[in-house]
PDB file of C-alpha atoms in Angstrom:
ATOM      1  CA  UNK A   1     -24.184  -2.260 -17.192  1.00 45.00           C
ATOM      2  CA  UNK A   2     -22.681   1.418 -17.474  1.00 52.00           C
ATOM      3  CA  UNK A   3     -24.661   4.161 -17.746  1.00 63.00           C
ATOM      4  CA  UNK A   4     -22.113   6.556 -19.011  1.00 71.00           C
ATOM      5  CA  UNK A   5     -20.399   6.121 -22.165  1.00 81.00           C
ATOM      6  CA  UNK A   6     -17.441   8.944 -22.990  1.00 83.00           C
ATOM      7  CA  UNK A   7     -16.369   8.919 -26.487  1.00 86.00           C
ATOM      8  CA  UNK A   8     -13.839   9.417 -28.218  1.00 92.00           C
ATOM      9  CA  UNK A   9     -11.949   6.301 -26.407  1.00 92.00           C
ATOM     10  CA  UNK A  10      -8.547   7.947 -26.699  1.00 95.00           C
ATOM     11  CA  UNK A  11      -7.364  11.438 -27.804  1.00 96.00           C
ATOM     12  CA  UNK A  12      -4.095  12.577 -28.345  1.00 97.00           C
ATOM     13  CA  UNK A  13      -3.126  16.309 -28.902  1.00 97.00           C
ATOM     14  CA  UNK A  14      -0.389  18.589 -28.244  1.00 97.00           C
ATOM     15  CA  UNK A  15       0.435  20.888 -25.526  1.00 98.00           C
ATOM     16  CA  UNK A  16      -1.199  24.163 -25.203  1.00 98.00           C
ATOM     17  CA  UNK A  17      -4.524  22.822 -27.519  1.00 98.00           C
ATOM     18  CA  UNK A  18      -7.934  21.753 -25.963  1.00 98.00           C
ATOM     19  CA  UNK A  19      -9.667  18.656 -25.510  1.00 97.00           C
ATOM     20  CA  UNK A  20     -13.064  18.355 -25.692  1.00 97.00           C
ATOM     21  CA  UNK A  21     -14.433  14.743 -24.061  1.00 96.00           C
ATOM     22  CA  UNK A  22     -17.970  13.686 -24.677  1.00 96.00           C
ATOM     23  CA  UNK A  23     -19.783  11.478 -21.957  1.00 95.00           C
ATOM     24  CA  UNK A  24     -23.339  10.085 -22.844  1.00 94.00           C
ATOM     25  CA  UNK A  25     -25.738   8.155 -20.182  1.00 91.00           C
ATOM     26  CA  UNK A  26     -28.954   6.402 -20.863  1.00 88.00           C
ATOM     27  CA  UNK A  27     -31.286   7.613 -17.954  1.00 86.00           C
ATOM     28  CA  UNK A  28     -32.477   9.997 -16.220  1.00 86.00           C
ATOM     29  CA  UNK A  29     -29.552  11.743 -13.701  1.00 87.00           C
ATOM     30  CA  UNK A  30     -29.645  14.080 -10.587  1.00 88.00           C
ATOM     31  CA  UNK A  31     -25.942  14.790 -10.786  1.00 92.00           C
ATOM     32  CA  UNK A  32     -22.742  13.972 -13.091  1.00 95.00           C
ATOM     33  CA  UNK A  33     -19.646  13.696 -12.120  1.00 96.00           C
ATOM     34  CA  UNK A  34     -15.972  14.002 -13.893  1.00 97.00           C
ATOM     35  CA  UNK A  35     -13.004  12.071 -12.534  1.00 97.00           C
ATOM     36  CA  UNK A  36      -9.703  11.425 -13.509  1.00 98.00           C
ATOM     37  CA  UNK A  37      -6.695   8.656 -13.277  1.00 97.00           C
ATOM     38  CA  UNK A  38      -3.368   8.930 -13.695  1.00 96.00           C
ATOM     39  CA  UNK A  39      -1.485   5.841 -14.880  1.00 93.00           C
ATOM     40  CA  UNK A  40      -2.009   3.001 -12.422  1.00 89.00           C
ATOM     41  CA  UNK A  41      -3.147   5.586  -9.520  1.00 93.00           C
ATOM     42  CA  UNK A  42      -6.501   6.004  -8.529  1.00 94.00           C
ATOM     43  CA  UNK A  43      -9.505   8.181  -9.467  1.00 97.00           C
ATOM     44  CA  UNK A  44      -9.299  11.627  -8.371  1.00 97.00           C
ATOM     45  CA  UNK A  45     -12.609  13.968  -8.942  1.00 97.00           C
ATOM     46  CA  UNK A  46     -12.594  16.600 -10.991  1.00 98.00           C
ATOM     47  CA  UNK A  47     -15.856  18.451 -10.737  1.00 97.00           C
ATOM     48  CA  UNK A  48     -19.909  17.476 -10.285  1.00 97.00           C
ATOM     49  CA  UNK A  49     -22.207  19.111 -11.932  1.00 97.00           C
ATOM     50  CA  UNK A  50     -25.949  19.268 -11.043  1.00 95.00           C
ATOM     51  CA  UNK A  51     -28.726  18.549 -13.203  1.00 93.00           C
ATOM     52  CA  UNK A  52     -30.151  22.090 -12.934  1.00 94.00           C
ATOM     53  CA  UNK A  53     -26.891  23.425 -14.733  1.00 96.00           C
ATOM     54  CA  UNK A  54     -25.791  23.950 -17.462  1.00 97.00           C
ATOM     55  CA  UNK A  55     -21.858  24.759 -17.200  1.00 98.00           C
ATOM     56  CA  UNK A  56     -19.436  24.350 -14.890  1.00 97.00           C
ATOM     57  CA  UNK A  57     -15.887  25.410 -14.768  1.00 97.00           C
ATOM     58  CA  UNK A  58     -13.012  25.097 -12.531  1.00 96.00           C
ATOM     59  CA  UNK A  59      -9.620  26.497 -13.229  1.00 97.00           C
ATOM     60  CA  UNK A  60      -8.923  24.800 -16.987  1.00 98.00           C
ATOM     61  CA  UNK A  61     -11.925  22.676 -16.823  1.00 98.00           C
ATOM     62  CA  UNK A  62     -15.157  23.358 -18.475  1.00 98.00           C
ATOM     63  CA  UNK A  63     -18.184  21.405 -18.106  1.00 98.00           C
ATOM     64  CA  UNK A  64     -21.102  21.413 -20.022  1.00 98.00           C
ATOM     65  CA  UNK A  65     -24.663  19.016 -19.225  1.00 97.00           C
ATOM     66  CA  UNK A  66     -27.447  19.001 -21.621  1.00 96.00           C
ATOM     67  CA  UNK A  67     -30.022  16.286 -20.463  1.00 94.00           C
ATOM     68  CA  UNK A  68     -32.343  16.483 -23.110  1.00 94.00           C
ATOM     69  CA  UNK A  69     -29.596  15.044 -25.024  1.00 94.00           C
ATOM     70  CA  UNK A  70     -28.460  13.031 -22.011  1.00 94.00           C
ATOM     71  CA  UNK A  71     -24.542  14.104 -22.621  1.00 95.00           C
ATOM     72  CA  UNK A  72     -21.684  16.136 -21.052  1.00 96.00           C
ATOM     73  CA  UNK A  73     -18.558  17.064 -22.315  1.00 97.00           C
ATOM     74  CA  UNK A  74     -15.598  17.660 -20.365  1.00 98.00           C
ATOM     75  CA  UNK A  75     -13.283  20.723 -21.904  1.00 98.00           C
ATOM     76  CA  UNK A  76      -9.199  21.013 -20.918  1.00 98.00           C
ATOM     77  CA  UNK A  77      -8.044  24.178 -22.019  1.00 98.00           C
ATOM     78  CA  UNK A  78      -4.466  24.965 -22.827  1.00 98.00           C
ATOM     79  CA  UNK A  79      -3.508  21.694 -21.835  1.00 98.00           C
ATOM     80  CA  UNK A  80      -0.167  20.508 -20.381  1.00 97.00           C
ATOM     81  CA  UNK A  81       1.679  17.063 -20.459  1.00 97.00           C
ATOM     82  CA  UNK A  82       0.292  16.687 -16.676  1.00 97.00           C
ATOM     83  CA  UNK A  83      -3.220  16.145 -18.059  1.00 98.00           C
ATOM     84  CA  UNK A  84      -2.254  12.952 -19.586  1.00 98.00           C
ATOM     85  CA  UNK A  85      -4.018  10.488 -17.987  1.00 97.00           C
ATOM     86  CA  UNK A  86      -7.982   8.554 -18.639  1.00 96.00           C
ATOM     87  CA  UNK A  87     -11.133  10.631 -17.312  1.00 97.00           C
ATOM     88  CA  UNK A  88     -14.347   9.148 -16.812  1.00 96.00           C
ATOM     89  CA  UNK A  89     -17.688  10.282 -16.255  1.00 95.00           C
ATOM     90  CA  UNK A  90     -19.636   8.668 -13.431  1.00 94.00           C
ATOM     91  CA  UNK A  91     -23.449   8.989 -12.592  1.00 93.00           C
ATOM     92  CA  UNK A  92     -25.824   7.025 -10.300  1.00 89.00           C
ATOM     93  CA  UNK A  93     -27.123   3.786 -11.640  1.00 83.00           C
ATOM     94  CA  UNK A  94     -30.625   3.795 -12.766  1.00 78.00           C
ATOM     95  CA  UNK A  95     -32.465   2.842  -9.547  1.00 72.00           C
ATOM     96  CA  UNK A  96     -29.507   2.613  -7.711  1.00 66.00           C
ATOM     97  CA  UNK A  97     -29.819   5.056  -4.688  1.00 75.00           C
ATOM     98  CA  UNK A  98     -26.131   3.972  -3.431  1.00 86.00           C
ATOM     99  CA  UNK A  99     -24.280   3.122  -7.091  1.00 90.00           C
ATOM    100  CA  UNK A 100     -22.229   4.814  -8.420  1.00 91.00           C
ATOM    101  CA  UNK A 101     -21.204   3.798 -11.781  1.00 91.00           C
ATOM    102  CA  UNK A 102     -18.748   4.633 -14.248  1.00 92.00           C
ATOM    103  CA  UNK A 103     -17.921   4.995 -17.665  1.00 89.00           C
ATOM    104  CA  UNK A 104     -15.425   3.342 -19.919  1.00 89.00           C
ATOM    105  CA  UNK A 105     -13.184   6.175 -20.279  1.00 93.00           C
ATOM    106  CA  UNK A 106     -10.966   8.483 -22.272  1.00 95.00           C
ATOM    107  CA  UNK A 107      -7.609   8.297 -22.596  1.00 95.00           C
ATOM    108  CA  UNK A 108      -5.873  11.642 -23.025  1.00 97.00           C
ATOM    109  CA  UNK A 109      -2.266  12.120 -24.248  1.00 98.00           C
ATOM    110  CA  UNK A 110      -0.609  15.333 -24.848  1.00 98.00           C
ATOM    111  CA  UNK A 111       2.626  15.525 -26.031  1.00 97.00           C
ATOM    112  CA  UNK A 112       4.787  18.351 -25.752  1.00 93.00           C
TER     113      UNK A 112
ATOM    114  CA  UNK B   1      -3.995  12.399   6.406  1.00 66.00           C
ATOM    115  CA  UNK B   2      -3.863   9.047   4.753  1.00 82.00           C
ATOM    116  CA  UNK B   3      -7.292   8.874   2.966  1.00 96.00           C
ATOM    117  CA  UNK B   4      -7.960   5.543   1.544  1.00 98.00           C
ATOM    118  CA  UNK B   5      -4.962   2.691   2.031  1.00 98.00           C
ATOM    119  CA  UNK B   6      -5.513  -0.489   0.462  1.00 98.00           C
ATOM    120  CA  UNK B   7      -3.148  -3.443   0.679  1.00 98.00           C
ATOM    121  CA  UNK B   8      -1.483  -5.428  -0.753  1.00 98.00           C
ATOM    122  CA  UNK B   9      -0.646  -3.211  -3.715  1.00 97.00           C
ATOM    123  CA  UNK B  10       0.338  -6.164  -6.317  1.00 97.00           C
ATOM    124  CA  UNK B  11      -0.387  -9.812  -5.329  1.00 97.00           C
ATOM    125  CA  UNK B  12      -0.163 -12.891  -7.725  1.00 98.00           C
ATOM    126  CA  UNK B  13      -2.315 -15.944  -6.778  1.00 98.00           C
ATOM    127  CA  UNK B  14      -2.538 -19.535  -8.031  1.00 98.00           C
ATOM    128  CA  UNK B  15      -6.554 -20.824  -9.514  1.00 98.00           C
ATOM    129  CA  UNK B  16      -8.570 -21.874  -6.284  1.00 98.00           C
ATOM    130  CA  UNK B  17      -6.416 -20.266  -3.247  1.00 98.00           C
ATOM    131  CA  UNK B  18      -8.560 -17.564  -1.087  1.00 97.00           C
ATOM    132  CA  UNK B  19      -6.902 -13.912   0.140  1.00 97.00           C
ATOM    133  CA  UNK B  20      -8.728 -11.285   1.517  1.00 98.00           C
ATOM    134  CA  UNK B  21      -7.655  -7.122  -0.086  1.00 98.00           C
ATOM    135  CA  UNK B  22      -7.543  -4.716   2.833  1.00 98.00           C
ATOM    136  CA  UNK B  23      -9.267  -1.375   2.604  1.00 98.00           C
ATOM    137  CA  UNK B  24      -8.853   0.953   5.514  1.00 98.00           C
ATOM    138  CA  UNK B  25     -10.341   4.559   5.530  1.00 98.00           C
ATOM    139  CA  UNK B  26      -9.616   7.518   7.852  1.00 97.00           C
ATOM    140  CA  UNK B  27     -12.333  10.460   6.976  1.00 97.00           C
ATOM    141  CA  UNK B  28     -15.115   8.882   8.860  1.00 96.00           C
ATOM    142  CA  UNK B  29     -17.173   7.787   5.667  1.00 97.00           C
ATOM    143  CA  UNK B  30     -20.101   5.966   6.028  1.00 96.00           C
ATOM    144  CA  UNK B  31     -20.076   5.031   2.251  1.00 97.00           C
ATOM    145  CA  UNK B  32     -17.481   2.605   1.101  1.00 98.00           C
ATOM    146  CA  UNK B  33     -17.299   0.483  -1.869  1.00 98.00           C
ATOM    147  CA  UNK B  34     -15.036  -1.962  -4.108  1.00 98.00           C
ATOM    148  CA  UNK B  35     -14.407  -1.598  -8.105  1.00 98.00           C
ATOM    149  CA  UNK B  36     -12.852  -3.898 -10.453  1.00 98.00           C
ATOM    150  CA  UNK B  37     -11.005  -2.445 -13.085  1.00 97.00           C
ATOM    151  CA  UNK B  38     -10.484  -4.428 -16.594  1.00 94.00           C
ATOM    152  CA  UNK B  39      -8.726  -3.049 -19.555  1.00 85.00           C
ATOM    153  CA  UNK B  40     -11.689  -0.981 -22.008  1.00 76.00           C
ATOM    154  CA  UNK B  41     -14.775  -1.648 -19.596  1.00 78.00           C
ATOM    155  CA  UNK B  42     -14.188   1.368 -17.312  1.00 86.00           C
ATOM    156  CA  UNK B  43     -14.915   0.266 -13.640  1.00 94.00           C
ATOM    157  CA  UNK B  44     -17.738  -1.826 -12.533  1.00 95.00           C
ATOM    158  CA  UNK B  45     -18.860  -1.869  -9.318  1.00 95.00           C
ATOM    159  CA  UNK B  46     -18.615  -4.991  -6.575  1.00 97.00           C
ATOM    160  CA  UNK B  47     -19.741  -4.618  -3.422  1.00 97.00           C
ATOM    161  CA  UNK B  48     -20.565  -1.060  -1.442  1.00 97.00           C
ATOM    162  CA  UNK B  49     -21.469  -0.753   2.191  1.00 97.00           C
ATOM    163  CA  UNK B  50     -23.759   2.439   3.646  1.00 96.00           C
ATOM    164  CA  UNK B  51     -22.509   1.887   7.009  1.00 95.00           C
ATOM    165  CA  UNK B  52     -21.287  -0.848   9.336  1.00 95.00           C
ATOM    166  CA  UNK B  53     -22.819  -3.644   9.764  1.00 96.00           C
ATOM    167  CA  UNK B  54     -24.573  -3.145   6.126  1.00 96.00           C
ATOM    168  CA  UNK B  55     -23.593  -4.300   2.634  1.00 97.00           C
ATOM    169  CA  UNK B  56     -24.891  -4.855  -0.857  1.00 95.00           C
ATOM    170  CA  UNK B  57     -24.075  -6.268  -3.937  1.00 95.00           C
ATOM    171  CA  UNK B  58     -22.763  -4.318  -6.923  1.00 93.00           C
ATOM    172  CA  UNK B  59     -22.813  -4.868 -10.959  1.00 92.00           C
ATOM    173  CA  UNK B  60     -20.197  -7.617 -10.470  1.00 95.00           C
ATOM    174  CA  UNK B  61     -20.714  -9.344  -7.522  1.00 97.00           C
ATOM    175  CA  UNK B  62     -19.999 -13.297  -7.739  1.00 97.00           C
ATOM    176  CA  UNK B  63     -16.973 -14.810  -6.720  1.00 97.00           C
ATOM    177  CA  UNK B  64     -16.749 -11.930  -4.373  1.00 98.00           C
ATOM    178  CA  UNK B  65     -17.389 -11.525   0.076  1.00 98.00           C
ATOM    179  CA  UNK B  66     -17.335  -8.163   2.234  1.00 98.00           C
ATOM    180  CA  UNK B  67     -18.179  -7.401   5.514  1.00 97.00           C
ATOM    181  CA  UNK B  68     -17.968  -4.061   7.073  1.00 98.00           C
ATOM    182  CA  UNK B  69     -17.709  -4.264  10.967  1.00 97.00           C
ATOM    183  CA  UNK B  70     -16.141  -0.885  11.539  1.00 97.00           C
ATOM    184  CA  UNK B  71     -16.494   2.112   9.961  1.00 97.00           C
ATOM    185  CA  UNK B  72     -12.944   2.686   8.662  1.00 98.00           C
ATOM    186  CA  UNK B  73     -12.587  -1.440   7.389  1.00 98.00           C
ATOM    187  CA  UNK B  74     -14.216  -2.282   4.296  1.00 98.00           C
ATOM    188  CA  UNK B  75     -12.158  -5.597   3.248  1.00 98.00           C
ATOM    189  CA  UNK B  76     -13.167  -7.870   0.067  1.00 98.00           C
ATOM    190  CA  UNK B  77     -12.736 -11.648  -0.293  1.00 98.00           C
ATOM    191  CA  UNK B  78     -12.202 -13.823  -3.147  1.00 97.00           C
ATOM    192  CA  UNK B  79     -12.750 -17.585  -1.731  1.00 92.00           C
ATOM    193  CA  UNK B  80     -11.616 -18.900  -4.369  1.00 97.00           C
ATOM    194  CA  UNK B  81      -9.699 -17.303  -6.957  1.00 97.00           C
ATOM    195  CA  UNK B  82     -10.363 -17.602 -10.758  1.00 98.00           C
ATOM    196  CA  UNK B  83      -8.123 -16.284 -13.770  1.00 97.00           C
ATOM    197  CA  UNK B  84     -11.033 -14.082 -14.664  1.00 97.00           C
ATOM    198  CA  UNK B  85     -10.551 -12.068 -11.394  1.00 98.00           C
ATOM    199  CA  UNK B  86      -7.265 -11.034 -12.715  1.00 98.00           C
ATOM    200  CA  UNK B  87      -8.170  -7.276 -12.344  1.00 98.00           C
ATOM    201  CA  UNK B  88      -7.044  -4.363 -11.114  1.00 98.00           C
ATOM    202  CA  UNK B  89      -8.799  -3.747  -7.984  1.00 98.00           C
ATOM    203  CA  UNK B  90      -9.354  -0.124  -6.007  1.00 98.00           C
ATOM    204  CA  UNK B  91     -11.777   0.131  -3.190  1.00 98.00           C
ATOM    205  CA  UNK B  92     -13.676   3.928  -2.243  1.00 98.00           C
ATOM    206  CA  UNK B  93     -14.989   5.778   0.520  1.00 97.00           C
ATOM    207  CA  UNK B  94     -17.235   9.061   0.343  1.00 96.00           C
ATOM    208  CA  UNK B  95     -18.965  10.746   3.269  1.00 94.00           C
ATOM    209  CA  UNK B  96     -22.385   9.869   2.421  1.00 86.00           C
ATOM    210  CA  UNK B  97     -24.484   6.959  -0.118  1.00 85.00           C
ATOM    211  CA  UNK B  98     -25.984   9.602  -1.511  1.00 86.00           C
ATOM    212  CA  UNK B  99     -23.226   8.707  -3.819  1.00 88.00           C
ATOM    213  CA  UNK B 100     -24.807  10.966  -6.813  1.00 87.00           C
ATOM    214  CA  UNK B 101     -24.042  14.182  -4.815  1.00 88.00           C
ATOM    215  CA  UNK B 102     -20.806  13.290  -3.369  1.00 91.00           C
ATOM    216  CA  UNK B 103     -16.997  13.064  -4.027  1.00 95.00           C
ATOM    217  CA  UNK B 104     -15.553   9.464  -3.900  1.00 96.00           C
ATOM    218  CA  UNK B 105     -12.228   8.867  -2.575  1.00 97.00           C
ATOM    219  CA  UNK B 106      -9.821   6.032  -4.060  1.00 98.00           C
ATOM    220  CA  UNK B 107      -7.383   4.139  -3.177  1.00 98.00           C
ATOM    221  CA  UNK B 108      -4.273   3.515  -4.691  1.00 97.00           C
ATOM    222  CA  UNK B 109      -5.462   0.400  -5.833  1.00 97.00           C
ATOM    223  CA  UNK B 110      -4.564  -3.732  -5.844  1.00 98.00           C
ATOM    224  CA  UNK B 111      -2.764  -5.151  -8.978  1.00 97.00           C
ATOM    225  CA  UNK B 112      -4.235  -8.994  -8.549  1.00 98.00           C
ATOM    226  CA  UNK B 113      -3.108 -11.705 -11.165  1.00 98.00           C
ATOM    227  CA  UNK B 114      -4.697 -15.528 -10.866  1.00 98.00           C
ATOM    228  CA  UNK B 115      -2.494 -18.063 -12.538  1.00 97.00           C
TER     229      UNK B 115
END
């Protein structure tokens, strides 16, 4: 079963706009991580952010966590035809010391 | 520094015949695991290993053998193939199970079809 959910399933913008994706999760978390994947590569992380924060950011990413709504949003700003690719949140599985487990994913494309 | 190397990268196999996917890691990780990745379900976890010698099952276990004998080996075998295994596969490594606080490292992953 996943625990994170991102929404929307696919996004497409153009270059130099933001894009704001949403991940949700369905239990309690110590930590949240962002990943991405480039067509038919592997995941590559992005960032983690820690259940005591609130924001994150690194270089054009901002993250955001809010676990009283259990949700965080990933932000790309100015984006550039190399962010195309999925992202996908990933958290620990509900009593799973040693899961990791991931969402479904959101499929970025932006077009220059 | 290679990171994670799995192999083969594509491999098409008839209903019923066995292979085994390599997975070879050169950080030292303790943590390794296998995914399965199907088109709109995100990646679901197989198998994982804390260390040698130890293994568990994942979300999506059946039809599905690892053993982990050295620290840098994590393969995964299918005994006997099935068209619903027709995935793409990637296998991870990260430096500790504490997997909630750590980076994971992939591989570049295994395209597997079952005809």
């Amino acid at each position: 079963s996943q625990q994170g959910e991102e929404d929307p399933q696919a996004l497409s913008i153009q270059e130099g706009e933001n894009a704001t994706m949403n991940c949700s999760y369905k239990t309690s978390i110590n930590n949240l991580q962002w990943y991405r994947q480039n067509s038919g590569r592997g995941l590559v992380h992005l960032i983690l952010i820690r259940s005591n924060e609130r924001e994150k950011h690194s270089g054009r990413l901002r993250v955001t966590l809010d676990t009283s709504k259990k949700s965080s949003s990933l932000l790309i700003t100015a984006s550039r035809a190399a962010d195309t690719a999925s992202y996908f949140c990933a958290t620990g599985a509900p009593g799973g010391y040693n899961k990791l487990i991931f969402g479904a994913g959101t499929r970025l494309a932006v077009h220059p | 520094n290679a990171g994670v190397t799995q192999t083969p990268k594509f491999q098409v196999l008839k209903t019923g015949q066995s292979m085994t996917l390599q997975c070879a890691q050169d950080m030292n990780h303790e943590y390794m695991s296998w995914y399965r990745q199907d088109p709109g379900m995100g990646l679901r976890l197989i198998h994982y290993s804390v260390g040698a010698g130890i293994t568990d099952q994942g979300e999506v276990p059946n039809g599905y053998n690892v053993s982990r004998s050295t620290t840098e080996d994590f393969p995964l075998r299918l005994l006997s193939a099935a068209p619903s295994q027709t995935s793409v596969y990637f296998c991870a490594s990260s430096y500790s199970g504490a997997v909630e606080d750590t980076e994971a490292f992939f591989g570049q992953g295994t395209r597997l079809t079952v005809v």
